[in-house]
Coordinates of C-alpha atoms in Angstrom, one line a residue:
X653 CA 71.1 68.7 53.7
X654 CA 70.9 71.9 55.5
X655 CA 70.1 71.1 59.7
X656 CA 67.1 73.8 60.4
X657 CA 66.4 72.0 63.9
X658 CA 67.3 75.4 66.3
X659 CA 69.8 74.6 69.2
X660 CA 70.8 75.2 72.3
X661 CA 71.7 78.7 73.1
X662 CA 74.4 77.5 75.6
X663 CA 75.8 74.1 74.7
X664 CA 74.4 74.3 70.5
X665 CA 72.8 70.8 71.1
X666 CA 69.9 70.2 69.2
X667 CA 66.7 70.8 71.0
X668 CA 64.2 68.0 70.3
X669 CA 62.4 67.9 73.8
X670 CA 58.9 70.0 73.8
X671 CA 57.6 71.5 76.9
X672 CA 54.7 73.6 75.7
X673 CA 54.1 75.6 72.2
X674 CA 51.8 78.4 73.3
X675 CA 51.4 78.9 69.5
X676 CA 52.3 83.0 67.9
X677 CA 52.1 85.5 70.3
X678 CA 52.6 89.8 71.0
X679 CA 56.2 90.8 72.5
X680 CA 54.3 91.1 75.9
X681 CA 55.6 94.3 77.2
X682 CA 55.0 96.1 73.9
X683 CA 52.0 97.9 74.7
X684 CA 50.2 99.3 71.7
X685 CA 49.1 103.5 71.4
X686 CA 45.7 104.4 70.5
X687 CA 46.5 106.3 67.6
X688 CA 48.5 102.7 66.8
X689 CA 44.8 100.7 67.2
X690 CA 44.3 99.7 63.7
X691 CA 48.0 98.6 62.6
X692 CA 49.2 95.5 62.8
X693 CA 51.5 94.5 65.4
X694 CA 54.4 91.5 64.9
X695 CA 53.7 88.3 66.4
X696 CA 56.4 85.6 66.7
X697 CA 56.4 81.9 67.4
X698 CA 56.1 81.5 71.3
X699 CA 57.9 77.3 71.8
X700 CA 59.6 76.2 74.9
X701 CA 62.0 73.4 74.3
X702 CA 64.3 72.0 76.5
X703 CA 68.2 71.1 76.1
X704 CA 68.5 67.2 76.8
X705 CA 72.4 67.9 77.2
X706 CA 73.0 70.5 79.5
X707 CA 68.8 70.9 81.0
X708 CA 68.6 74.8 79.8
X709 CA 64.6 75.8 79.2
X710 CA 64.0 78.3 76.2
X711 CA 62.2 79.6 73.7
X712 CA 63.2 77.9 70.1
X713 CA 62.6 81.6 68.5
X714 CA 64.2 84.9 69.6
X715 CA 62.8 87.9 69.3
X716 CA 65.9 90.8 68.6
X717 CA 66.6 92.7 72.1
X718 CA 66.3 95.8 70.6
X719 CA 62.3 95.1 69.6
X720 CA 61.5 94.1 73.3
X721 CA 64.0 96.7 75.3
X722 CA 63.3 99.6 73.8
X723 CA 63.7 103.4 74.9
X724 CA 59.8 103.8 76.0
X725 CA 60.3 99.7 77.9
X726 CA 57.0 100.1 80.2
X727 CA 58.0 98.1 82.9
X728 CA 58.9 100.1 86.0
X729 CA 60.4 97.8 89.1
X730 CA 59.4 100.9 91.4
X731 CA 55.5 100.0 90.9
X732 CA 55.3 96.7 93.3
X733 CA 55.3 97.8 97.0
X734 CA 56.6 94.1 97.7
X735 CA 59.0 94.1 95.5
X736 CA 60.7 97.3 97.1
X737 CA 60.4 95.3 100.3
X738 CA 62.4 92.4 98.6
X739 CA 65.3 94.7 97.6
X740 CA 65.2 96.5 100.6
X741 CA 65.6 93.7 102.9
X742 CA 68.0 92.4 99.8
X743 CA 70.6 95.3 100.2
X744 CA 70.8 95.2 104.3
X745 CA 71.5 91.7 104.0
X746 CA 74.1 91.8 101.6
X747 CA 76.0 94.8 103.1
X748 CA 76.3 92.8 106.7
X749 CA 77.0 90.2 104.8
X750 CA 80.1 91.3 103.0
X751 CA 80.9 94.7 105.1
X752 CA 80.4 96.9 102.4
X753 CA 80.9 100.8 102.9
X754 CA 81.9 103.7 101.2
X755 CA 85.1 101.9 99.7
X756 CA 82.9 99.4 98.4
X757 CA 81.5 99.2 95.3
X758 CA 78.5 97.3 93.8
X759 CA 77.2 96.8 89.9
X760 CA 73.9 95.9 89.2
X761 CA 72.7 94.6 85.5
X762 CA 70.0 95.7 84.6
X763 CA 68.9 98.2 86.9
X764 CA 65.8 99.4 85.8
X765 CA 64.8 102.2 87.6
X766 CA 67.5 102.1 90.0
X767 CA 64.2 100.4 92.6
X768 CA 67.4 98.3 94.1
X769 CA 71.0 100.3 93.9
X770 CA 69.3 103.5 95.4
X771 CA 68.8 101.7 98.6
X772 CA 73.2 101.1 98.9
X773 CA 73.3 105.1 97.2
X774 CA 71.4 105.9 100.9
X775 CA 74.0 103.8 102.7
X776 CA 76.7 105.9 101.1
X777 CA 78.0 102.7 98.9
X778 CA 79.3 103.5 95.3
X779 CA 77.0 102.0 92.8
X780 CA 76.8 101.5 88.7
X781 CA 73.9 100.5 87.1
X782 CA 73.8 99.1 83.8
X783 CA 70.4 99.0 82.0
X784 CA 69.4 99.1 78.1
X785 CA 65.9 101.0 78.1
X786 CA 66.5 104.5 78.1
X787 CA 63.3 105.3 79.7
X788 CA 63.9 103.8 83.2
X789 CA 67.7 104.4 83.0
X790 CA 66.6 107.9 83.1
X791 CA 64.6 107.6 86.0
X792 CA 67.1 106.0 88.2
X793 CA 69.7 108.9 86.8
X794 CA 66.6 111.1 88.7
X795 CA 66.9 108.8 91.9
X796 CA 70.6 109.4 92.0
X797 CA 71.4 106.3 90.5
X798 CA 74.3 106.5 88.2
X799 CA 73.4 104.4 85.0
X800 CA 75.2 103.2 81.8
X801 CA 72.4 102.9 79.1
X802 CA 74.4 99.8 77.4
X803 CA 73.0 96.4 76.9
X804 CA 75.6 94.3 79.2
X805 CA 78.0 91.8 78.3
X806 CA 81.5 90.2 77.8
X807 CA 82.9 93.5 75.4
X808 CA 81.2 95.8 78.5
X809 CA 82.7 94.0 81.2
X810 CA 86.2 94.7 79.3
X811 CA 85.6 98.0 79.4
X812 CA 84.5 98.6 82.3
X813 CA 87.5 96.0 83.3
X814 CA 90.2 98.0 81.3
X815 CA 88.9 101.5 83.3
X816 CA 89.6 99.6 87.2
X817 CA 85.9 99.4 87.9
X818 CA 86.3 96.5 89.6
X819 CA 82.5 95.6 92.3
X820 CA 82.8 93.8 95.5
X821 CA 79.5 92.7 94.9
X822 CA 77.7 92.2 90.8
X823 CA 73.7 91.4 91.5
X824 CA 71.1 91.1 89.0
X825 CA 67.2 90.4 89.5
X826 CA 65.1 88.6 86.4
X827 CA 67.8 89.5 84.3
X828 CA 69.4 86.2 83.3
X829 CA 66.5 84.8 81.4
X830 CA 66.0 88.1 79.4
X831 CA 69.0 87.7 77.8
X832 CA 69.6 85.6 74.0
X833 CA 73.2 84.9 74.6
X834 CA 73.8 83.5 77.8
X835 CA 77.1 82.7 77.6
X836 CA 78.6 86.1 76.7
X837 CA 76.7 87.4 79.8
X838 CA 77.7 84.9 81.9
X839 CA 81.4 85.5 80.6
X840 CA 80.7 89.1 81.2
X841 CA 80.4 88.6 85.0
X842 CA 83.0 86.2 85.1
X843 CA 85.4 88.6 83.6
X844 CA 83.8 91.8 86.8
X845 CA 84.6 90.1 89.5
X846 CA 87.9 89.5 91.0
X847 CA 89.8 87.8 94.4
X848 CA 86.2 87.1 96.9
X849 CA 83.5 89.3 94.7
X850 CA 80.7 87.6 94.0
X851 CA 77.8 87.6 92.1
X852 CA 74.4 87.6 93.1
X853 CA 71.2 86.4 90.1
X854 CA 67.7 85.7 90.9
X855 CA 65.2 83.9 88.7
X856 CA 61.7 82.0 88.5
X857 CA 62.5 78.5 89.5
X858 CA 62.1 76.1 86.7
X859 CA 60.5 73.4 89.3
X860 CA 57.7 76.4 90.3
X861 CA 56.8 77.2 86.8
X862 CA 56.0 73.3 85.8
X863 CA 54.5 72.1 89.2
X864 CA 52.2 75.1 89.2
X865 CA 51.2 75.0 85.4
X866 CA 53.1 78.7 85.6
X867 CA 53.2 79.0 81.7
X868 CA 52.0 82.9 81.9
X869 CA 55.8 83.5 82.8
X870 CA 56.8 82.1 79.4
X871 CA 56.9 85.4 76.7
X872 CA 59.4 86.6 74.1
X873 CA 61.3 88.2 77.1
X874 CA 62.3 85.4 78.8
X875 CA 64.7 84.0 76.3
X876 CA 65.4 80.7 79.1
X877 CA 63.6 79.1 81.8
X878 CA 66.3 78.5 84.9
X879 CA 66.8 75.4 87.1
X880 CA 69.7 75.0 89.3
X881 CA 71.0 72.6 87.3
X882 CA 71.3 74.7 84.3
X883 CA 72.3 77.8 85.8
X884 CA 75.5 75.2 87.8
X885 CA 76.2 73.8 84.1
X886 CA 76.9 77.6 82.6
X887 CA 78.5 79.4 85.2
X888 CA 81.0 76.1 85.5
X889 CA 81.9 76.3 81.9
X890 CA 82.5 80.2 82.3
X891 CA 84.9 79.6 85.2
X892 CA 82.0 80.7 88.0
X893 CA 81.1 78.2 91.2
X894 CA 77.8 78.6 92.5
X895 CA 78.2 78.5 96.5
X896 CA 74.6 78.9 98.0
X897 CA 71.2 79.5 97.0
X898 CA 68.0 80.4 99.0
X899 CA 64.4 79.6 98.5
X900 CA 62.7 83.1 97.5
X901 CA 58.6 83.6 97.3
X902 CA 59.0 86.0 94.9
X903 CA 57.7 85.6 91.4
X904 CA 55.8 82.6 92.4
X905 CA 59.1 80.8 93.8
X906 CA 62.3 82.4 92.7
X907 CA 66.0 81.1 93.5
X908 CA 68.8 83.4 94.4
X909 CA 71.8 82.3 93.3
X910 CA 75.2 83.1 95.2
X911 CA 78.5 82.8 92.6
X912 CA 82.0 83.4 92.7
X913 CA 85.4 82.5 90.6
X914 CA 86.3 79.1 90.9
X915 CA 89.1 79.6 93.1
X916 CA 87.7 81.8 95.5
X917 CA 87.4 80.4 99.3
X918 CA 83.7 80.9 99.8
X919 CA 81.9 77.8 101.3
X920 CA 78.9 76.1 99.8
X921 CA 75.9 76.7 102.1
X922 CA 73.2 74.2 102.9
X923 CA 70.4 75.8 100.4
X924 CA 72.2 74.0 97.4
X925 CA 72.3 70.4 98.8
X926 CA 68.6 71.0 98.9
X927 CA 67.7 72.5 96.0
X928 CA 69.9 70.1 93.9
X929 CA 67.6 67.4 95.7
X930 CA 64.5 68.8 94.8
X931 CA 65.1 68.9 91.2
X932 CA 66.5 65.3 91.1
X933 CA 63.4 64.1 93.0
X934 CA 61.6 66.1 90.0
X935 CA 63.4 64.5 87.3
X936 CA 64.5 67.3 86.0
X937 CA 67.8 65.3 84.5
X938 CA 65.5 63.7 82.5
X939 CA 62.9 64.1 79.6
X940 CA 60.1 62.3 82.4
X941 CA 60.1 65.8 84.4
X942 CA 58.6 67.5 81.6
X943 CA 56.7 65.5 80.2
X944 CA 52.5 66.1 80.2
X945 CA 52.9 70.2 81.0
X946 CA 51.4 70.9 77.9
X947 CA 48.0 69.4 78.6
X948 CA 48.0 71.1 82.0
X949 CA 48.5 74.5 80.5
X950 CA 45.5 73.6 78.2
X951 CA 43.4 72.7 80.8
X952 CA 44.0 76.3 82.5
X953 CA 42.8 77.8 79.0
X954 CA 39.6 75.8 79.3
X955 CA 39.0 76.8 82.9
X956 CA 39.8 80.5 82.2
X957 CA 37.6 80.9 79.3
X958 CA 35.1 78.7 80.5
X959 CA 34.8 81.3 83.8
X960 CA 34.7 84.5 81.7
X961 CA 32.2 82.9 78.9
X962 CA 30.0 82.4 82.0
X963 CA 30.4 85.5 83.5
X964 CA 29.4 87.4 80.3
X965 CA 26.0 84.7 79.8
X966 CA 25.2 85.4 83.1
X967 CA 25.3 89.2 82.5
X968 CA 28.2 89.4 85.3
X969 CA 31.0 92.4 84.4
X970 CA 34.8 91.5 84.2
X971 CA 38.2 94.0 84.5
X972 CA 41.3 93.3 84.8
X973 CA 43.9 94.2 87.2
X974 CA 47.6 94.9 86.3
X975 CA 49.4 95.2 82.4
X976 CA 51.3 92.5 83.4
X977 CA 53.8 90.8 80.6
X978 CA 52.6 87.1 82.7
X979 CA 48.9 88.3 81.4
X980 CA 49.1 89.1 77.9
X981 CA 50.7 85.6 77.2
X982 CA 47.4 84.3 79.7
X983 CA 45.2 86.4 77.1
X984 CA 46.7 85.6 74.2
X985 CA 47.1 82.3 74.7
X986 CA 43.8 81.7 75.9
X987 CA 42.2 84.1 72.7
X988 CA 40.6 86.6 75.4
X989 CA 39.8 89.8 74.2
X990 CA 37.8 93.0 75.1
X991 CA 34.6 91.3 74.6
X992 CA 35.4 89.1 77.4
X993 CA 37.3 91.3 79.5
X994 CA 36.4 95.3 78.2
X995 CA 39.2 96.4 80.0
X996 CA 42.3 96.0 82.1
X997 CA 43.8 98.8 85.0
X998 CA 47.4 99.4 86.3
X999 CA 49.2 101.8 88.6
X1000 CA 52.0 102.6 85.6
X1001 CA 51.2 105.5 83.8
X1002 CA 53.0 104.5 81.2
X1003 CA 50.9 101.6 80.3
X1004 CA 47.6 103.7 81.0
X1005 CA 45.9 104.6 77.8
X1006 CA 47.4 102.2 75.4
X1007 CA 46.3 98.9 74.3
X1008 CA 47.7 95.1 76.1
X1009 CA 49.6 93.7 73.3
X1010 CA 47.8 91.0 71.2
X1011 CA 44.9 91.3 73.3
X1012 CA 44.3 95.1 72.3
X1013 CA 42.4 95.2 75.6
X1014 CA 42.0 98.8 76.9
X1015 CA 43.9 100.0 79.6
X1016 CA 43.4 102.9 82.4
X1017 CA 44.0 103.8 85.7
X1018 CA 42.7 102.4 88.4
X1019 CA 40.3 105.0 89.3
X1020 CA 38.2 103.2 86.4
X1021 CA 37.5 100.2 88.5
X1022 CA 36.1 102.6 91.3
X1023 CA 33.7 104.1 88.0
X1024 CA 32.9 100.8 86.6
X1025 CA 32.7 98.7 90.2
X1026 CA 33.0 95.2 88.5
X1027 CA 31.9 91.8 89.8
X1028 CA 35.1 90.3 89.1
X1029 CA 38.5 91.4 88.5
X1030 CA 40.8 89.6 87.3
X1031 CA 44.4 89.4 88.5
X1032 CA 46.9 88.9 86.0
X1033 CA 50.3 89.6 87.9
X1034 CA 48.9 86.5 90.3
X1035 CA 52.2 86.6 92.2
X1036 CA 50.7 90.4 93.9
X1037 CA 47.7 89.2 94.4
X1038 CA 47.7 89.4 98.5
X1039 CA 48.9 92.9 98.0
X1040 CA 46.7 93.8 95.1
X1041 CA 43.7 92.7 96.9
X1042 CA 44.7 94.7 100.0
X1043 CA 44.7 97.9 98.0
X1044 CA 41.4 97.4 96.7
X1045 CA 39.4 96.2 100.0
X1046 CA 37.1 98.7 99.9
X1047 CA 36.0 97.2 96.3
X1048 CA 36.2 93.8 98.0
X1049 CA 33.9 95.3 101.0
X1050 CA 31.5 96.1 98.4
X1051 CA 30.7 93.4 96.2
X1052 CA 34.0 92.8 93.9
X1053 CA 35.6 89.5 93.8
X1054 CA 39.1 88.8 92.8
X1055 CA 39.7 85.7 90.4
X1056 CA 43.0 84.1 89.7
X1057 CA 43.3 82.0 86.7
X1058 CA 46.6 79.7 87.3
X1059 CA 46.8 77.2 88.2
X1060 CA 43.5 76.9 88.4
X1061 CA 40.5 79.1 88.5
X1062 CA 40.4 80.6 91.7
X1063 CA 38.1 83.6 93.4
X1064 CA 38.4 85.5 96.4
X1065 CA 35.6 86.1 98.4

């Protein structure tokens, strides 16, 4: 008999540990066209599972790359204020960290928009940037931001190998979940870097996601879901040593992740004495640190459509703030639609006038909020909500509150 149980995209164990099944769901970042409103849009099974051999999250189902990354991929880095902060402060610290100048040169995986590597292209340090979405390559190609539009892994890496490109530095933001095969781009990096280079990864903390009942972050984008544990167990069997990581606020707790080769002289700093403790005091060695997620998340779908249900008896108005992939899986999972919340704003023009996948919720700029003047809006990209709410004080000032909806219902006043 044929074995149909799916495995583990690192180690090929079979995966029969459940976290949460958020049932069939919209590629999140695949925002529909009006003149698209009446066809039908593909749905796929949306089931974290978790590896009981080597402690790797992920989705059970994946979604091809090429459906999620396309050539019109909305999301722009460039669009988050805080976020440029992040890399900003990022790329100082790395370049008095490892002296880098013009003889230096630094890679980053999926680029984007070039929101990070223009910030070392200022400093006068020679940059690549590698990124699969034609639409936001070509925008950091407009920043001065050279930019490969190649999906990156191991057969890249020989390339660019075989030509003497050879980085001091290889970093890469929220990339290492996105990707189905982990352990060609993990051999990919393995095989860039060379003598001291090092490689740089940050990611949503596994730990954050289930104390906080974080499940928005789950979509068909994020093919894993990262602890420190994992991300050790990987690079090790692809010849990499993780040396340090640091505590990041980002994302609603992010790790950054220091790596080199396995021979290289770099030092292990304190962060990974305490991150490997936090974990272990979380059990996430073991099937107990997952367990009972599932009916947390539910109880977050009863709160949220409790609020909205109601707002709307009680005749109070509802928008939505931000096309964020984290809120299309909150919508979708919790069947919200336009007659709960008519309609949904974001700063991206490339996201304005289309429809939130699954959803089909409207969305415009944010000039309709001023129009409209709602009593609530809803933040979907919770992790921006301090900034969010300071670009829209004046709304505040008037009347608007702001609600999150995860962990738990919450509302600004």
């Amino acid at each position: 008999m044929t074995d149909v149980s799916p495995r583990c995209r690192h180690c090929a164990a079979p995966l029969e540990l459940s976290l949460v099944d958020l049932g069939v769901s919209a590629v999140s970042n695949s925002y529909v066209p009006l003149d698209r409103a009446d066809a039908p849009e593909p749905k796929y099974p949306l089931h974290v599972r978790v590896c009981t051999a080597c402690w790797l999250a992920q989705v059970d189902a994946d979604v091809p790359p090429a459906e999620i990354f396309t050539a019109d991929y909305a999301y722009f880095s460039s669009f988050s204020e805080s976020w440029l902060a992040h890399c900003r402060a990022y790329c100082a610290a790395m370049t008095a960290r490892l002296g880098l100048g013009p003889d230096s040169f630094v890679i980053e995986i999926a680029s984007n928009d070039g929101y990070l590597l223009r910030n070392f292209v200022a400093a006068g340090i020679p940059v690549l940037g590698i990124e699969p979405s034609g639409s936001v390559a070509a925008a950091a190609e407009a920043a001065g931001v050279p930019t490969l539009v190649e999906f990156f892994g191991a057969a890249l890496a020989r390339r660019l190998r075989a030509e003497g490109r050879r980085p001091d530095l290889v970093c890469s933001a929220n990339v290492l979940a996105h990707v189905p095969d982990i352990n060609d781009f993990v051999a990919g990096v393995a095989l860039l870097l060379e003598g001291e280079a090092i490689y740089t990864v940050e990611f949503p903390h596994l730990l954050r996601l289930i104390e906080e009942v974080q499940f928005d972050t789950i979509y068909h984008e994020h093919y894993s879901y990262l602890s420190l544990l994992a991300v050790e167990r990987i690079f090790a069997a692809h010849g990499l040593r993780v040396f340090d990581v640091e505590e990041l606020p980002t994302h609603g707790g992010s790790l950054r992740v220091y790596a080199c080769l396995a021979g290289a002289s770099h030092e292990e700093g304190p962060g990974l004495d305490r991150v490997r403790a936090a974990e272990k005091a979380a059990r996430l060695d073991s099937p107990a640190g997952y367990a009972g997620f599932a009916a947390r998340v539910e109880a977050v779908r009863r709160g949220f459509r409790d609020f909205l249900e109601r707002a709307r008896a009680s005749g109070r108005s509802v928008a939505a703030y931000g096309a964020a992939a984290k809120g299309n899986t909150l919508l979708n999972y919790c069947g919200v639609g336009p007659d709960l919340i008519p309609f949904c704003v974001d700063r991206n023009p490339a996201k304005q006038n289309t429809l939130l996948p699954g959803s089909r919720i409207p969305v415009f700029a944010v000039e309709k909020l001023y129009a409209e003047r709602p009593d609530f809006v809803v933040i979907l990209p919770w992790n921006l909500k301090a900034e969010i709410v300071a670009q829209l004080d004046d709304l505040r000032r008037a009347g608007t509150r702001f609600v999150t909806a995860v962990p738990t219902i919450a509302v600004t006043a």
